[in-house]
PDB file of C-alpha atoms in Angstrom:
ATOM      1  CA  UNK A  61       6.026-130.671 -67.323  1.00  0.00           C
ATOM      2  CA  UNK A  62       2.383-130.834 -67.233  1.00  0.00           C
ATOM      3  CA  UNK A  63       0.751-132.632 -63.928  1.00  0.00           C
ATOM      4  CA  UNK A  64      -2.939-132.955 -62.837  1.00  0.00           C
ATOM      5  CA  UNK A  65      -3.702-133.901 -59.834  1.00  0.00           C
ATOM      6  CA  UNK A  66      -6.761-134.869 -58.748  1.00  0.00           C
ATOM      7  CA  UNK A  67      -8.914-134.864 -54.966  1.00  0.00           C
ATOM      8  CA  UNK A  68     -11.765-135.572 -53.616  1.00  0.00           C
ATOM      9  CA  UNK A  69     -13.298-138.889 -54.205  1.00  0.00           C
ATOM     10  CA  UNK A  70     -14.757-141.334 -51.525  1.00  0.00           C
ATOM     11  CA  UNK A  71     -17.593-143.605 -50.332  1.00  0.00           C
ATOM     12  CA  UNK A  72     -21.074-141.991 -50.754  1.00  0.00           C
ATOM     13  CA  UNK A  73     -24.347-142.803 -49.875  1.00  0.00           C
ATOM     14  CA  UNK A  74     -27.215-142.386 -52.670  1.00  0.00           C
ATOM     15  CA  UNK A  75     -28.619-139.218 -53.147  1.00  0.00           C
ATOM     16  CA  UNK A  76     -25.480-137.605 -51.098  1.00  0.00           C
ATOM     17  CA  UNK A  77     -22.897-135.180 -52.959  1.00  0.00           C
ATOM     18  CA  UNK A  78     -19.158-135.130 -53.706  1.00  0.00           C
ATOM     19  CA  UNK A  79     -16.580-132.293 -55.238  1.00  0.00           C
ATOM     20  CA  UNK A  80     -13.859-133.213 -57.302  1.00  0.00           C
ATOM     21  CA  UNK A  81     -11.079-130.594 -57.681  1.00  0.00           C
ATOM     22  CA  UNK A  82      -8.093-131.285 -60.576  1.00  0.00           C
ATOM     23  CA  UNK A  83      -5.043-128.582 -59.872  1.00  0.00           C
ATOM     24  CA  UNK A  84      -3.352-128.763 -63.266  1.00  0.00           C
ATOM     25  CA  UNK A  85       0.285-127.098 -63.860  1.00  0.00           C
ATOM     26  CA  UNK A  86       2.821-126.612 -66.847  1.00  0.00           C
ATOM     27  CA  UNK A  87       0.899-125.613 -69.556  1.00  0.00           C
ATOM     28  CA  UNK A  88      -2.275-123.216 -70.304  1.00  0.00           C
ATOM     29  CA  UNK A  89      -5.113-125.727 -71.207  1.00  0.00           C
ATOM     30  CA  UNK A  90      -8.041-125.057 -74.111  1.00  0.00           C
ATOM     31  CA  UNK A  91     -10.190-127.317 -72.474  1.00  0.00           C
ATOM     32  CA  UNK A  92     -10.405-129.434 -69.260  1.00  0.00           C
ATOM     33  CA  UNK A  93     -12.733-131.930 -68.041  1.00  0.00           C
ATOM     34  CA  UNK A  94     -14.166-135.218 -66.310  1.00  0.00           C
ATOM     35  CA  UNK A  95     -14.165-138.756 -67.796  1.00  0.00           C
ATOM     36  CA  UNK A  96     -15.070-141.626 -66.265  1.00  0.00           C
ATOM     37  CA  UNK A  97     -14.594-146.052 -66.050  1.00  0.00           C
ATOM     38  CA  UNK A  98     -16.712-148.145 -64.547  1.00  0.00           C
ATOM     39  CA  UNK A  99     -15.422-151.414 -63.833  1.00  0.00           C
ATOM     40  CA  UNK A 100     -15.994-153.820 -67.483  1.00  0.00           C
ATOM     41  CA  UNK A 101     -16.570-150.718 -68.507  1.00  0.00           C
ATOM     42  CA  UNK A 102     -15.249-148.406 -71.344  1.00  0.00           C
ATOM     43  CA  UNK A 103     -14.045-144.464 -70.055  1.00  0.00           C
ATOM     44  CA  UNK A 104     -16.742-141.953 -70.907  1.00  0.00           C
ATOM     45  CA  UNK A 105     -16.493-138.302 -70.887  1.00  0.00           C
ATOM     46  CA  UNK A 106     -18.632-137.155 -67.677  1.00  0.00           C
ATOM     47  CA  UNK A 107     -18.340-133.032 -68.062  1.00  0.00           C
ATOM     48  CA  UNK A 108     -15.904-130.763 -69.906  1.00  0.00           C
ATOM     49  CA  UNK A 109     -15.804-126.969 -69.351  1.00  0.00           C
ATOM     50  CA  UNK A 110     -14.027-124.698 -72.581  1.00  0.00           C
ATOM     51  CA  UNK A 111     -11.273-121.876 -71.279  1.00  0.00           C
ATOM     52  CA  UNK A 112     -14.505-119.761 -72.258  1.00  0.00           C
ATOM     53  CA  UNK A 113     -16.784-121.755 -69.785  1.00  0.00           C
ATOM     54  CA  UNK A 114     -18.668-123.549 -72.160  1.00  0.00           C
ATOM     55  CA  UNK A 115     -19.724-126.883 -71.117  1.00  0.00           C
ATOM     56  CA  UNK A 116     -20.584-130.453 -72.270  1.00  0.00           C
ATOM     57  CA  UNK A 117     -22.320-133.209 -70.312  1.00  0.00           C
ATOM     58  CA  UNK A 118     -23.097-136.686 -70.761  1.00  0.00           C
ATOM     59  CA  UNK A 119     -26.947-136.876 -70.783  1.00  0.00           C
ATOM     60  CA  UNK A 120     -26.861-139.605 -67.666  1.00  0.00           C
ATOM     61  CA  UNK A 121     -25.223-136.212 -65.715  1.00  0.00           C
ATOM     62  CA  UNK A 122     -27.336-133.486 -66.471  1.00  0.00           C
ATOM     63  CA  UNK A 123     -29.262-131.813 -63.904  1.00  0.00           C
ATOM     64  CA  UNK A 124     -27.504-133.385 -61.312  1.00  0.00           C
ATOM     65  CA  UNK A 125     -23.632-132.238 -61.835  1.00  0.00           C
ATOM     66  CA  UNK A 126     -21.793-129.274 -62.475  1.00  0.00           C
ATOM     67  CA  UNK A 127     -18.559-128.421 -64.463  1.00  0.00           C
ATOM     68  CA  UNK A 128     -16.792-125.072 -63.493  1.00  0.00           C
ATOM     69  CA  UNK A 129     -12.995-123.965 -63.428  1.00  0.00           C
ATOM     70  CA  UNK A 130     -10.717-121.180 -62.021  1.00  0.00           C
ATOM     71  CA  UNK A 131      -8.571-120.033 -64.721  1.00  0.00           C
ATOM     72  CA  UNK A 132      -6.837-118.128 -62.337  1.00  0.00           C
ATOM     73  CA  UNK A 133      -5.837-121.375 -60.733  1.00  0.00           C
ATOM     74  CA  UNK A 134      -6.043-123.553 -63.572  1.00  0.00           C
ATOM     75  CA  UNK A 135      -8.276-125.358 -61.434  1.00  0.00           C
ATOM     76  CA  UNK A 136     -11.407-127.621 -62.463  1.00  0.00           C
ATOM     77  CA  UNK A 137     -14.347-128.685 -60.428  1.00  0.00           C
ATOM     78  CA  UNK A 138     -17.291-131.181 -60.649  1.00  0.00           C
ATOM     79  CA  UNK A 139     -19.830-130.986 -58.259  1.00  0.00           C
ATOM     80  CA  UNK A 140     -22.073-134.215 -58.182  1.00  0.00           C
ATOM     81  CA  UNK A 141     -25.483-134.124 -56.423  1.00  0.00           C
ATOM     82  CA  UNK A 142     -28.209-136.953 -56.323  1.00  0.00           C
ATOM     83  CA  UNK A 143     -25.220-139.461 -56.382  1.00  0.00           C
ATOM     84  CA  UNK A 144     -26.437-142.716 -58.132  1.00  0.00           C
ATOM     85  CA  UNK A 145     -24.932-146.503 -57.789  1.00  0.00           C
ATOM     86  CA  UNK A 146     -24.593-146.504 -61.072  1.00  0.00           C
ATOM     87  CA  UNK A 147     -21.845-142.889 -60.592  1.00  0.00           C
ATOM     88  CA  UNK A 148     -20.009-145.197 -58.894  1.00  0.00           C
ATOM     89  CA  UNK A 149     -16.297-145.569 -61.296  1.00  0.00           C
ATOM     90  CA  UNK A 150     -12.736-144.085 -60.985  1.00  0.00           C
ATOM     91  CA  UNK A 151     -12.713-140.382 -62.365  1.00  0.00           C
ATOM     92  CA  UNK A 152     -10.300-139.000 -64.353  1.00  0.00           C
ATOM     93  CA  UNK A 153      -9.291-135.584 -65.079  1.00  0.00           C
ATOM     94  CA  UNK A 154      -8.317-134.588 -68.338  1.00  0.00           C
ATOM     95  CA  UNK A 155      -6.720-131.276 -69.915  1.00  0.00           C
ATOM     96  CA  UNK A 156      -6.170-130.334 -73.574  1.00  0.00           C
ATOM     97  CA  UNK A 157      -4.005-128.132 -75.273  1.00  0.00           C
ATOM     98  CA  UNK A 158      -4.015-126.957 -78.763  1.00  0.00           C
ATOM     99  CA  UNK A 159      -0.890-126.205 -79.389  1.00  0.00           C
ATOM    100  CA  UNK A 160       1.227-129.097 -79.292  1.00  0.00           C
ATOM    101  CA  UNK A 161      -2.403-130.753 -79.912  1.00  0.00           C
ATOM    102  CA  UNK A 162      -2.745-133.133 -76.690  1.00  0.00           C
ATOM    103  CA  UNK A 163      -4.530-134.765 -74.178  1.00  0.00           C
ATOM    104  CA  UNK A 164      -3.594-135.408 -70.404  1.00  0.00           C
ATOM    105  CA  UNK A 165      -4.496-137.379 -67.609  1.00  0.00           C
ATOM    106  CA  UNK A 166      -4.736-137.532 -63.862  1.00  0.00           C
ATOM    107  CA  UNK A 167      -4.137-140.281 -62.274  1.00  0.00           C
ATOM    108  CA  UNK A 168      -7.990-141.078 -61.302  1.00  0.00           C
ATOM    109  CA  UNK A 169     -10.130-140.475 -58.055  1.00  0.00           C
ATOM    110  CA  UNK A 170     -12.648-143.101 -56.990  1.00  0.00           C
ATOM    111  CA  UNK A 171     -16.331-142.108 -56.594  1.00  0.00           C
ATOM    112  CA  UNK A 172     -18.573-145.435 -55.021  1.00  0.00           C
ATOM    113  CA  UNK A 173     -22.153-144.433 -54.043  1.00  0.00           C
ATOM    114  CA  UNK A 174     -22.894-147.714 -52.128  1.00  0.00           C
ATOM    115  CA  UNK A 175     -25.212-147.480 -49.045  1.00  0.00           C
TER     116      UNK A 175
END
């Protein structure tokens, strides 16, 4: 049984930082990641980080947070630095695995960047 679970949200003040750990169990995952929803707002992928360590950002990210993961673990991290109001959603982890071909969720984490 595959579970993520997620830590590490809270209440930040602009320009201040927040980790995000995702401990994920039950399976060996291709690729894990970050998505994001805003409130009105559609989920958007935020960061995803390949078994490899190859890494995908959303533009509005880049420069200012950072993807990485502990295989060993099976552990995935964003660190997010020059927080925004606009960061401000519920985060999501996410795992993939190729074989069965699927995606999985955490249960979310909220991030508000409010001063």
């Amino acid at each position: 049984q595959v579970q993520l679970v997620e830590s590490g949200g809270g209440l930040v003040q602009p320009g201040g930082s927040l980790r995000l750990s995702c401990a994920a169990s039950g399976s060996i995952f291709a690729a894990m990641g970050w998505y994001r929803q805003a409130p009105g707002k559609e989920r958007e992928l935020v960061a995803q980080i390949s078994r490899g360590g190859g890494t995908n950002y959303a533009d509005s990210v880049k420069g200012r947070f950072t993807i990485s993961r502990d295989n060993a673990v099976n552990t995935v991290y964003l660190q997010m630095n020059s927080l925004k109001p606009e960061d401000t959603a519920v985060y999501y982890c996410n795992a993939k695995t190729i074989v069965p071909m699927r995606n999985y969720w955490g249960q979310g984490t909220q991030v508000t960047v409010s001063s």
